[in-house]
């Protein structure tokens, strides 16, 4: 089955009992058992639910993995992955990470004795250098949030294999439409399905896939033991969103390309971060491992906080909000929003400056998006 067909059919056979073409929302917490120990395959909805299972099978098929697991949020999915480790184990993580992932590492798992080092996301040898005897996991996000650095997945997968560590890739920004880390050697892939997979800014969710049976069984155990599972409605919303992933991602990318080229030429803009621009540091790696550059752009204004504040206030089509990947265009100020959890010194070192703005380019008509950026940037120039 080709990718676009899997989006619509994988894990989603018509309902056996009724023939319903769309997977029903199994809004039940529990299931009748015919005798002690004799179930029809379902016991309790924290452990398993048919709507959730359809989503889990679907994401596994899309990422080219054997197993999928669904969670109540992206961070819940990450929590289940991190629970496979034990006190004293070491993680090497790319330094380009969603602020909430950084917070989970620094403020939750460090407390329980996990050791974490960060390596430059754009520099594979830095990961090798950061390895320790007790390194059990390498964690990357590519492209990174918010600076769109690109990590060479194949090179990091080799490093992980040589050191007997698992490689986990957060594929939220690219989605399996544009990038399939399992095919490049990753052991597991995580998603915030709140973003492009859900696609309509109406649900919070997380997903994990793997083809390693031991890893799957361990994460499945933690899915049930920790209990951060999505309700059937939320699983259903993500399944519905996924059906249109291919058409949406193409439109996001077309619009983001237009916006990136426009921003790059504008006088109020100092630097544009978009992996589809030839001058972007990760352009060649992105071309090698991705089939498109997706819809996220960050850029640095020539001014600092005041300029960013005025620019964001003046936008009319773009909405100032956290999150990304919905059909509507959003703008965000990483320094105090998505990446506020990273201490200021560290944040600036990582390039998340006072002039940095992040755009999730939606699928509206690109003329309206460009006019909106243009009117708000022109006001900035007039005020300067
Ligand atoms: O919000 P949640 O569904 O828990 O997902 C966390 C998460 C994980 N990985 C990446 C790459 C993410 O971007 C996120 C969430 N990010 C935002 C809310 C944001 O605006 O960047």
mmCIF file of C-alpha atoms and ligand atoms in Angstrom:
data_model
loop_
_atom_site.group_PDB
_atom_site.id
_atom_site.type_symbol
_atom_site.label_atom_id
_atom_site.label_comp_id
_atom_site.label_asym_id
_atom_site.label_seq_id
_atom_site.Cartn_x
_atom_site.Cartn_y
_atom_site.Cartn_z
ATOM 1 C CA UNK A 1 0.000 0.000 0.000
ATOM 2 C CA UNK A 2 1.327 3.465 -0.873
ATOM 3 C CA UNK A 3 1.630 6.137 1.819
ATOM 4 C CA UNK A 4 -1.486 8.163 0.870
ATOM 5 C CA UNK A 5 -3.578 4.980 0.904
ATOM 6 C CA UNK A 6 -2.197 3.937 4.298
ATOM 7 C CA UNK A 7 -3.219 7.338 5.714
ATOM 8 C CA UNK A 8 -6.821 6.489 4.965
ATOM 9 C CA UNK A 9 -6.916 2.712 5.492
ATOM 10 C CA UNK A 10 -4.092 1.474 7.758
ATOM 11 C CA UNK A 11 -5.547 0.059 10.970
ATOM 12 C CA UNK A 12 -9.002 1.126 9.798
ATOM 13 C CA UNK A 13 -10.843 -1.866 8.387
ATOM 14 C CA UNK A 14 -14.642 -1.356 8.258
ATOM 15 C CA UNK A 15 -16.174 -2.349 11.601
ATOM 16 C CA UNK A 16 -16.628 -6.142 11.748
ATOM 17 C CA UNK A 17 -20.009 -6.031 13.483
ATOM 18 C CA UNK A 18 -21.789 -3.175 11.687
ATOM 19 C CA UNK A 19 -19.747 -2.467 8.567
ATOM 20 C CA UNK A 20 -19.198 1.147 9.714
ATOM 21 C CA UNK A 21 -16.639 2.539 7.278
ATOM 22 C CA UNK A 22 -15.168 4.867 9.877
ATOM 23 C CA UNK A 23 -13.652 3.376 13.051
ATOM 24 C CA UNK A 24 -16.288 3.881 15.771
ATOM 25 C CA UNK A 25 -15.536 5.826 18.945
ATOM 26 C CA UNK A 26 -15.555 3.034 21.532
ATOM 27 C CA UNK A 27 -16.615 5.245 24.413
ATOM 28 C CA UNK A 28 -16.354 2.580 27.082
ATOM 29 C CA UNK A 29 -14.109 2.195 30.080
ATOM 30 C CA UNK A 30 -14.554 -1.569 30.410
ATOM 31 C CA UNK A 31 -15.606 -4.746 28.537
ATOM 32 C CA UNK A 32 -17.795 -7.724 29.425
ATOM 33 C CA UNK A 33 -15.851 -10.865 30.258
ATOM 34 C CA UNK A 34 -17.614 -14.127 29.362
ATOM 35 C CA UNK A 35 -16.090 -16.024 32.284
ATOM 36 C CA UNK A 36 -13.223 -15.461 34.705
ATOM 37 C CA UNK A 37 -10.162 -14.913 32.547
ATOM 38 C CA UNK A 38 -12.201 -15.229 29.321
ATOM 39 C CA UNK A 39 -12.202 -11.872 27.499
ATOM 40 C CA UNK A 40 -12.950 -10.980 23.885
ATOM 41 C CA UNK A 41 -9.536 -9.363 23.674
ATOM 42 C CA UNK A 42 -10.417 -6.221 25.626
ATOM 43 C CA UNK A 43 -10.454 -5.763 29.404
ATOM 44 C CA UNK A 44 -10.188 -2.146 30.468
ATOM 45 C CA UNK A 45 -9.660 0.971 28.344
ATOM 46 C CA UNK A 46 -6.464 2.141 30.031
ATOM 47 C CA UNK A 47 -4.945 -1.161 28.910
ATOM 48 C CA UNK A 48 -6.523 -1.179 25.455
ATOM 49 C CA UNK A 49 -9.345 0.386 23.441
ATOM 50 C CA UNK A 50 -10.294 -0.460 19.828
ATOM 51 C CA UNK A 51 -10.365 3.202 18.659
ATOM 52 C CA UNK A 52 -6.935 3.783 20.176
ATOM 53 C CA UNK A 53 -5.671 0.511 18.674
ATOM 54 C CA UNK A 54 -6.707 1.656 15.187
ATOM 55 C CA UNK A 55 -4.613 4.812 15.664
ATOM 56 C CA UNK A 56 -1.690 2.784 17.014
ATOM 57 C CA UNK A 57 -1.754 0.427 14.022
ATOM 58 C CA UNK A 58 -2.099 3.372 11.645
ATOM 59 C CA UNK A 59 0.939 5.304 12.934
ATOM 60 C CA UNK A 60 3.029 2.107 12.964
ATOM 61 C CA UNK A 61 2.175 1.550 9.279
ATOM 62 C CA UNK A 62 2.922 5.187 8.375
ATOM 63 C CA UNK A 63 6.332 5.168 10.050
ATOM 64 C CA UNK A 64 7.196 1.710 8.703
ATOM 65 C CA UNK A 65 7.340 0.170 12.195
ATOM 66 C CA UNK A 66 5.902 -3.010 13.694
ATOM 67 C CA UNK A 67 4.267 -1.454 16.741
ATOM 68 C CA UNK A 68 2.537 1.800 17.669
ATOM 69 C CA UNK A 69 1.422 3.210 21.007
ATOM 70 C CA UNK A 70 -0.815 6.219 21.667
ATOM 71 C CA UNK A 71 -0.649 8.596 24.625
ATOM 72 C CA UNK A 72 -2.491 11.533 26.153
ATOM 73 C CA UNK A 73 0.131 14.033 24.917
ATOM 74 C CA UNK A 74 3.528 14.206 23.259
ATOM 75 C CA UNK A 75 5.142 14.595 26.665
ATOM 76 C CA UNK A 76 3.284 11.533 27.972
ATOM 77 C CA UNK A 77 4.683 9.559 25.022
ATOM 78 C CA UNK A 78 8.191 10.818 25.846
ATOM 79 C CA UNK A 79 7.670 9.860 29.506
ATOM 80 C CA UNK A 80 6.859 6.262 28.532
ATOM 81 C CA UNK A 81 10.024 6.081 26.404
ATOM 82 C CA UNK A 82 12.226 7.536 29.161
ATOM 83 C CA UNK A 83 10.851 5.044 31.678
ATOM 84 C CA UNK A 84 12.687 2.225 29.919
ATOM 85 C CA UNK A 85 15.846 3.685 31.518
ATOM 86 C CA UNK A 86 16.980 3.339 35.109
ATOM 87 C CA UNK A 87 18.806 5.471 37.647
ATOM 88 C CA UNK A 88 22.359 6.192 36.537
ATOM 89 C CA UNK A 89 21.722 5.676 32.808
ATOM 90 C CA UNK A 90 22.971 8.407 30.493
ATOM 91 C CA UNK A 91 21.245 10.119 27.558
ATOM 92 C CA UNK A 92 22.883 12.149 24.811
ATOM 93 C CA UNK A 93 20.308 14.593 23.490
ATOM 94 C CA UNK A 94 20.491 17.067 20.641
ATOM 95 C CA UNK A 95 20.543 20.644 21.933
ATOM 96 C CA UNK A 96 17.638 21.660 19.704
ATOM 97 C CA UNK A 97 14.570 20.498 21.633
ATOM 98 C CA UNK A 98 11.051 21.624 22.413
ATOM 99 C CA UNK A 99 11.196 23.487 25.775
ATOM 100 C CA UNK A 100 8.842 20.957 27.384
ATOM 101 C CA UNK A 101 11.127 18.062 26.431
ATOM 102 C CA UNK A 102 14.067 19.945 27.963
ATOM 103 C CA UNK A 103 11.969 20.512 31.108
ATOM 104 C CA UNK A 104 11.054 16.797 31.268
ATOM 105 C CA UNK A 105 14.750 15.892 31.093
ATOM 106 C CA UNK A 106 16.024 18.574 33.475
ATOM 107 C CA UNK A 107 13.267 18.903 36.048
ATOM 108 C CA UNK A 108 11.677 15.445 36.141
ATOM 109 C CA UNK A 109 14.052 12.678 35.069
ATOM 110 C CA UNK A 110 17.293 14.179 36.417
ATOM 111 C CA UNK A 111 15.648 14.108 39.843
ATOM 112 C CA UNK A 112 15.372 10.316 39.497
ATOM 113 C CA UNK A 113 19.044 9.990 38.622
ATOM 114 C CA UNK A 114 19.099 10.016 34.818
ATOM 115 C CA UNK A 115 22.221 11.707 33.451
ATOM 116 C CA UNK A 116 21.830 13.908 30.385
ATOM 117 C CA UNK A 117 24.365 15.605 28.092
ATOM 118 C CA UNK A 118 23.565 17.815 25.122
ATOM 119 C CA UNK A 119 25.295 17.776 21.736
ATOM 120 C CA UNK A 120 25.054 20.285 18.879
ATOM 121 C CA UNK A 121 22.088 18.992 16.865
ATOM 122 C CA UNK A 122 23.721 19.953 13.564
ATOM 123 C CA UNK A 123 27.051 18.245 14.303
ATOM 124 C CA UNK A 124 27.047 14.391 14.338
ATOM 125 C CA UNK A 125 30.634 14.038 15.683
ATOM 126 C CA UNK A 126 29.522 15.975 18.778
ATOM 127 C CA UNK A 127 27.164 13.083 19.634
ATOM 128 C CA UNK A 128 30.018 10.586 19.441
ATOM 129 C CA UNK A 129 32.118 12.791 21.685
ATOM 130 C CA UNK A 130 29.357 13.065 24.269
ATOM 131 C CA UNK A 131 28.967 9.266 24.642
ATOM 132 C CA UNK A 132 29.763 7.676 28.003
ATOM 133 C CA UNK A 133 30.050 4.087 29.165
ATOM 134 C CA UNK A 134 26.524 4.305 30.581
ATOM 135 C CA UNK A 135 24.893 5.973 27.533
ATOM 136 C CA UNK A 136 21.692 4.038 26.853
ATOM 137 C CA UNK A 137 19.759 6.469 24.690
ATOM 138 C CA UNK A 138 20.401 9.081 22.029
ATOM 139 C CA UNK A 139 17.506 11.514 21.610
ATOM 140 C CA UNK A 140 17.119 13.842 18.648
ATOM 141 C CA UNK A 141 14.497 16.121 17.253
ATOM 142 C CA UNK A 142 14.899 16.883 13.540
ATOM 143 C CA UNK A 143 14.199 19.474 12.280
ATOM 144 C CA UNK A 144 14.525 21.062 15.712
ATOM 145 C CA UNK A 145 12.076 23.301 17.500
ATOM 146 C CA UNK A 146 12.345 26.262 16.954
ATOM 147 C CA UNK A 147 15.545 26.773 14.910
ATOM 148 C CA UNK A 148 14.982 24.039 12.315
ATOM 149 C CA UNK A 149 18.474 22.567 12.685
ATOM 150 C CA UNK A 150 18.726 19.281 10.804
ATOM 151 C CA UNK A 151 20.409 16.235 12.377
ATOM 152 C CA UNK A 152 21.779 13.511 10.087
ATOM 153 C CA UNK A 153 19.673 10.572 11.307
ATOM 154 C CA UNK A 154 21.706 7.865 9.566
ATOM 155 C CA UNK A 155 24.978 9.097 11.065
ATOM 156 C CA UNK A 156 23.497 9.276 14.567
ATOM 157 C CA UNK A 157 21.943 5.812 14.099
ATOM 158 C CA UNK A 158 25.445 4.441 13.343
ATOM 159 C CA UNK A 159 26.800 6.125 16.479
ATOM 160 C CA UNK A 160 23.947 4.634 18.514
ATOM 161 C CA UNK A 161 24.487 1.121 17.110
ATOM 162 C CA UNK A 162 28.232 1.206 17.765
ATOM 163 C CA UNK A 163 27.641 2.179 21.380
ATOM 164 C CA UNK A 164 24.645 -0.160 21.910
ATOM 165 C CA UNK A 165 22.364 2.772 22.702
ATOM 166 C CA UNK A 166 18.829 3.212 21.368
ATOM 167 C CA UNK A 167 18.158 6.100 18.992
ATOM 168 C CA UNK A 168 14.858 7.935 19.515
ATOM 169 C CA UNK A 169 13.780 10.542 16.949
ATOM 170 C CA UNK A 170 11.076 13.149 17.556
ATOM 171 C CA UNK A 171 9.493 13.380 14.104
ATOM 172 C CA UNK A 172 6.843 15.968 15.016
ATOM 173 C CA UNK A 173 8.048 18.736 12.667
ATOM 174 C CA UNK A 174 8.572 16.582 9.557
ATOM 175 C CA UNK A 175 5.831 13.928 10.015
ATOM 176 C CA UNK A 176 6.105 10.540 8.239
ATOM 177 C CA UNK A 177 4.889 12.303 5.088
ATOM 178 C CA UNK A 178 8.307 13.940 4.705
ATOM 179 C CA UNK A 179 10.649 11.822 6.870
ATOM 180 C CA UNK A 180 10.737 8.209 8.108
ATOM 181 C CA UNK A 181 13.436 7.838 10.749
ATOM 182 C CA UNK A 182 12.872 4.053 11.134
ATOM 183 C CA UNK A 183 14.113 3.596 7.545
ATOM 184 C CA UNK A 184 17.262 5.541 8.488
ATOM 185 C CA UNK A 185 18.090 3.376 11.527
ATOM 186 C CA UNK A 186 16.097 4.849 14.439
ATOM 187 C CA UNK A 187 14.932 2.413 17.142
ATOM 188 C CA UNK A 188 11.847 4.442 18.034
ATOM 189 C CA UNK A 189 10.015 7.519 16.769
ATOM 190 C CA UNK A 190 7.947 9.855 18.923
ATOM 191 C CA UNK A 191 5.322 12.406 17.942
ATOM 192 C CA UNK A 192 3.283 15.143 19.416
ATOM 193 C CA UNK A 193 0.140 14.227 17.455
ATOM 194 C CA UNK A 194 -1.262 17.528 18.724
ATOM 195 C CA UNK A 195 0.554 19.014 15.716
ATOM 196 C CA UNK A 196 0.490 18.029 12.014
ATOM 197 C CA UNK A 197 -0.932 14.540 12.562
ATOM 198 C CA UNK A 198 -4.043 15.863 14.319
ATOM 199 C CA UNK A 199 -3.728 18.857 12.027
ATOM 200 C CA UNK A 200 -6.638 21.007 13.249
ATOM 201 C CA UNK A 201 -5.524 22.379 16.651
ATOM 202 C CA UNK A 202 -8.365 20.567 18.391
ATOM 203 C CA UNK A 203 -6.682 17.713 20.265
ATOM 204 C CA UNK A 204 -3.645 16.949 22.468
ATOM 205 C CA UNK A 205 -1.942 13.601 21.842
ATOM 206 C CA UNK A 206 1.306 11.681 21.551
ATOM 207 C CA UNK A 207 2.514 8.599 19.679
ATOM 208 C CA UNK A 208 5.489 6.248 19.742
ATOM 209 C CA UNK A 209 6.482 3.552 17.244
ATOM 210 C CA UNK A 210 9.181 0.895 17.256
ATOM 211 C CA UNK A 211 9.969 -2.427 15.581
ATOM 212 C CA UNK A 212 11.909 -3.754 18.563
ATOM 213 C CA UNK A 213 9.636 -6.203 20.409
ATOM 214 C CA UNK A 214 11.402 -5.825 23.780
ATOM 215 C CA UNK A 215 11.291 -2.060 23.581
ATOM 216 C CA UNK A 216 7.622 -2.178 22.577
ATOM 217 C CA UNK A 217 6.700 -4.479 25.449
ATOM 218 C CA UNK A 218 8.491 -2.250 27.907
ATOM 219 C CA UNK A 219 6.809 0.935 26.607
ATOM 220 C CA UNK A 220 3.433 -0.833 26.472
ATOM 221 C CA UNK A 221 3.914 -1.807 30.099
ATOM 222 C CA UNK A 222 4.581 1.856 30.989
ATOM 223 C CA UNK A 223 1.643 3.037 28.865
ATOM 224 C CA UNK A 224 -0.642 0.969 31.109
ATOM 225 C CA UNK A 225 1.302 1.398 34.353
ATOM 226 C CA UNK A 226 1.651 5.205 34.068
ATOM 227 C CA UNK A 227 -1.843 5.533 32.614
ATOM 228 C CA UNK A 228 -1.392 8.614 30.406
ATOM 229 C CA UNK A 229 -3.582 7.275 27.578
ATOM 230 C CA UNK A 230 -5.776 9.237 25.169
ATOM 231 C CA UNK A 231 -9.535 8.901 25.429
ATOM 232 C CA UNK A 232 -11.269 7.311 22.425
ATOM 233 C CA UNK A 233 -12.552 10.653 21.109
ATOM 234 C CA UNK A 234 -9.049 12.099 21.099
ATOM 235 C CA UNK A 235 -7.680 8.992 19.359
ATOM 236 C CA UNK A 236 -10.497 9.296 16.796
ATOM 237 C CA UNK A 237 -9.752 12.979 16.127
ATOM 238 C CA UNK A 238 -6.099 12.167 15.412
ATOM 239 C CA UNK A 239 -7.141 9.292 13.120
ATOM 240 C CA UNK A 240 -9.424 11.649 11.219
ATOM 241 C CA UNK A 241 -6.710 14.289 10.976
ATOM 242 C CA UNK A 242 -4.214 11.768 9.618
ATOM 243 C CA UNK A 243 -6.448 10.949 6.627
ATOM 244 C CA UNK A 244 -5.625 14.323 5.024
ATOM 245 C CA UNK A 245 -1.963 14.491 6.111
ATOM 246 C CA UNK A 246 -0.547 14.221 2.579
ATOM 247 C CA UNK A 247 -2.657 16.997 1.080
ATOM 248 C CA UNK A 248 -2.125 19.242 4.080
ATOM 249 C CA UNK A 249 1.654 18.753 4.258
ATOM 250 C CA UNK A 250 2.043 19.626 0.572
ATOM 251 C CA UNK A 251 0.084 22.838 1.112
ATOM 252 C CA UNK A 252 1.997 23.699 4.312
ATOM 253 C CA UNK A 253 5.264 23.266 2.467
ATOM 254 C CA UNK A 254 4.238 25.323 -0.578
ATOM 255 C CA UNK A 255 3.132 28.198 1.660
ATOM 256 C CA UNK A 256 6.180 27.974 3.926
ATOM 257 C CA UNK A 257 8.504 28.161 0.918
ATOM 258 C CA UNK A 258 6.764 31.304 -0.317
ATOM 259 C CA UNK A 259 6.896 32.856 3.159
ATOM 260 C CA UNK A 260 10.579 31.956 3.696
ATOM 261 C CA UNK A 261 11.616 33.541 0.396
ATOM 262 C CA UNK A 262 9.551 36.649 1.185
ATOM 263 C CA UNK A 263 11.017 37.018 4.691
ATOM 264 C CA UNK A 264 14.577 36.514 3.514
ATOM 265 C CA UNK A 265 14.295 39.574 1.250
ATOM 266 C CA UNK A 266 12.651 41.841 3.811
ATOM 267 C CA UNK A 267 14.553 44.744 5.307
ATOM 268 C CA UNK A 268 13.228 44.232 8.837
ATOM 269 C CA UNK A 269 14.480 40.621 8.934
ATOM 270 C CA UNK A 270 18.014 39.669 9.992
ATOM 271 C CA UNK A 271 17.984 35.899 9.436
ATOM 272 C CA UNK A 272 15.561 33.221 8.279
ATOM 273 C CA UNK A 273 15.689 29.604 9.501
ATOM 274 C CA UNK A 274 13.992 27.282 7.002
ATOM 275 C CA UNK A 275 15.625 24.011 5.862
ATOM 276 C CA UNK A 276 14.272 24.532 2.335
ATOM 277 C CA UNK A 277 16.497 27.577 1.785
ATOM 278 C CA UNK A 278 19.776 26.683 0.075
ATOM 279 C CA UNK A 279 21.778 28.815 2.515
ATOM 280 C CA UNK A 280 20.350 26.933 5.535
ATOM 281 C CA UNK A 281 23.085 24.937 7.288
ATOM 282 C CA UNK A 282 20.994 21.753 7.146
ATOM 283 C CA UNK A 283 19.740 22.076 3.560
ATOM 284 C CA UNK A 284 21.841 19.238 2.080
ATOM 285 C CA UNK A 285 21.099 16.828 4.937
ATOM 286 C CA UNK A 286 17.414 17.715 4.773
ATOM 287 C CA UNK A 287 17.366 17.000 1.035
ATOM 288 C CA UNK A 288 19.003 13.646 1.668
ATOM 289 C CA UNK A 289 16.715 12.403 4.429
ATOM 290 C CA UNK A 290 13.456 14.315 3.898
ATOM 291 C CA UNK A 291 11.181 14.390 0.847
ATOM 292 C CA UNK A 292 10.099 17.968 1.667
ATOM 293 C CA UNK A 293 10.816 20.733 4.150
ATOM 294 C CA UNK A 294 7.422 21.031 5.915
ATOM 295 C CA UNK A 295 5.777 24.184 7.202
ATOM 296 C CA UNK A 296 7.777 25.637 10.117
ATOM 297 C CA UNK A 297 9.894 28.786 9.791
ATOM 298 C CA UNK A 298 11.725 30.836 12.383
ATOM 299 C CA UNK A 299 13.264 34.227 11.751
ATOM 300 C CA UNK A 300 15.139 36.865 13.615
ATOM 301 C CA UNK A 301 14.008 40.446 13.406
ATOM 302 C CA UNK A 302 16.577 43.221 13.291
ATOM 303 C CA UNK A 303 15.078 44.593 16.534
ATOM 304 C CA UNK A 304 14.721 42.833 19.876
ATOM 305 C CA UNK A 305 11.774 42.266 22.259
ATOM 306 C CA UNK A 306 9.966 45.520 21.326
ATOM 307 C CA UNK A 307 10.154 44.748 17.618
ATOM 308 C CA UNK A 308 8.918 41.174 18.113
ATOM 309 C CA UNK A 309 6.106 42.372 20.377
ATOM 310 C CA UNK A 310 4.940 44.988 17.852
ATOM 311 C CA UNK A 311 5.227 42.552 14.922
ATOM 312 C CA UNK A 312 3.186 39.873 16.704
ATOM 313 C CA UNK A 313 0.523 42.355 17.888
ATOM 314 C CA UNK A 314 -0.003 43.711 14.389
ATOM 315 C CA UNK A 315 -0.599 40.348 12.703
ATOM 316 C CA UNK A 316 -4.158 39.809 11.497
ATOM 317 C CA UNK A 317 -4.249 36.402 9.775
ATOM 318 C CA UNK A 318 -1.482 34.716 11.827
ATOM 319 C CA UNK A 319 -2.604 34.147 15.438
ATOM 320 C CA UNK A 320 -0.188 34.588 18.334
ATOM 321 C CA UNK A 321 -0.361 31.197 20.084
ATOM 322 C CA UNK A 322 1.684 28.217 21.201
ATOM 323 C CA UNK A 323 1.544 24.989 19.198
ATOM 324 C CA UNK A 324 1.900 24.341 15.482
ATOM 325 C CA UNK A 325 0.860 22.100 12.625
ATOM 326 C CA UNK A 326 -2.809 23.080 12.395
ATOM 327 C CA UNK A 327 -4.439 24.270 9.179
ATOM 328 C CA UNK A 328 -4.412 27.855 10.512
ATOM 329 C CA UNK A 329 -1.255 29.963 10.614
ATOM 330 C CA UNK A 330 0.210 30.615 14.066
ATOM 331 C CA UNK A 331 3.034 32.838 15.254
ATOM 332 C CA UNK A 332 4.919 32.319 18.490
ATOM 333 C CA UNK A 333 7.640 33.975 20.560
ATOM 334 C CA UNK A 334 9.845 31.067 21.681
ATOM 335 C CA UNK A 335 11.850 32.999 24.312
ATOM 336 C CA UNK A 336 8.859 33.446 26.630
ATOM 337 C CA UNK A 337 6.455 30.859 25.238
ATOM 338 C CA UNK A 338 7.545 27.411 24.003
ATOM 339 C CA UNK A 339 11.139 27.665 25.274
ATOM 340 C CA UNK A 340 10.676 29.730 28.442
ATOM 341 C CA UNK A 341 11.780 26.705 30.508
ATOM 342 C CA UNK A 342 15.334 26.916 29.179
ATOM 343 C CA UNK A 343 17.424 29.250 31.389
ATOM 344 C CA UNK A 344 18.103 32.573 29.604
ATOM 345 C CA UNK A 345 21.860 32.105 29.228
ATOM 346 C CA UNK A 346 21.433 28.613 27.790
ATOM 347 C CA UNK A 347 18.574 29.771 25.554
ATOM 348 C CA UNK A 348 20.627 32.580 24.019
ATOM 349 C CA UNK A 349 23.577 30.223 23.556
ATOM 350 C CA UNK A 350 21.225 27.947 21.608
ATOM 351 C CA UNK A 351 20.124 30.865 19.352
ATOM 352 C CA UNK A 352 16.696 31.539 20.877
ATOM 353 C CA UNK A 353 17.135 35.289 21.067
ATOM 354 C CA UNK A 354 14.860 38.234 21.854
ATOM 355 C CA UNK A 355 14.313 38.950 18.180
ATOM 356 C CA UNK A 356 13.293 35.385 17.275
ATOM 357 C CA UNK A 357 9.787 34.678 15.980
ATOM 358 C CA UNK A 358 8.459 31.227 14.964
ATOM 359 C CA UNK A 359 5.778 30.710 12.333
ATOM 360 C CA UNK A 360 3.629 27.655 11.782
ATOM 361 C CA UNK A 361 2.579 28.377 8.230
ATOM 362 C CA UNK A 362 -0.983 27.208 7.641
ATOM 363 C CA UNK A 363 -2.800 26.279 4.476
ATOM 364 C CA UNK A 364 -4.708 29.524 3.903
ATOM 365 C CA UNK A 365 -4.248 31.277 0.562
ATOM 366 C CA UNK A 366 -0.565 32.283 0.499
ATOM 367 C CA UNK A 367 -1.431 35.774 -0.820
ATOM 368 C CA UNK A 368 -3.248 36.509 2.435
ATOM 369 C CA UNK A 369 -0.352 35.179 4.502
ATOM 370 C CA UNK A 370 2.232 37.264 2.670
ATOM 371 C CA UNK A 371 0.062 40.428 2.855
ATOM 372 C CA UNK A 372 -0.254 39.884 6.591
ATOM 373 C CA UNK A 373 3.497 39.470 7.134
ATOM 374 C CA UNK A 374 4.129 42.438 4.833
ATOM 375 C CA UNK A 375 1.768 44.868 6.587
ATOM 376 C CA UNK A 376 3.114 43.982 10.025
ATOM 377 C CA UNK A 377 6.789 44.163 8.996
ATOM 378 C CA UNK A 378 6.197 47.478 7.150
ATOM 379 C CA UNK A 379 4.786 48.980 10.355
ATOM 380 C CA UNK A 380 7.996 47.946 12.111
ATOM 381 C CA UNK A 381 10.134 49.724 9.531
ATOM 382 C CA UNK A 382 7.978 52.870 9.784
ATOM 383 C CA UNK A 383 8.328 52.875 13.567
ATOM 384 C CA UNK A 384 12.100 52.383 13.471
HETATM 385 O O1 LIG B 1 2.358 19.354 23.673
HETATM 386 P P1 LIG B 1 2.548 17.867 23.585
HETATM 387 O O2 LIG B 1 1.525 17.179 22.765
HETATM 388 O O3 LIG B 1 2.754 17.242 24.926
HETATM 389 O O4 LIG B 1 3.917 17.636 22.753
HETATM 390 C C1 LIG B 1 5.170 18.009 23.216
HETATM 391 C C2 LIG B 1 6.096 18.246 22.053
HETATM 392 C C3 LIG B 1 6.999 17.253 21.719
HETATM 393 N N1 LIG B 1 7.855 17.398 20.675
HETATM 394 C C4 LIG B 1 7.850 18.526 19.937
HETATM 395 C C5 LIG B 1 8.825 18.655 18.807
HETATM 396 C C6 LIG B 1 6.951 19.567 20.220
HETATM 397 O O5 LIG B 1 6.984 20.656 19.444
HETATM 398 C C7 LIG B 1 6.053 19.423 21.301
HETATM 399 C C8 LIG B 1 5.087 20.499 21.668
HETATM 400 N N2 LIG B 1 5.377 21.747 21.116
HETATM 401 C C9 LIG B 1 4.631 22.898 21.290
HETATM 402 C C10 LIG B 1 3.535 22.964 22.058
HETATM 403 C C11 LIG B 1 5.119 24.078 20.566
HETATM 404 O O6 LIG B 1 4.386 25.086 20.422
HETATM 405 O O7 LIG B 1 6.269 24.035 20.112
#
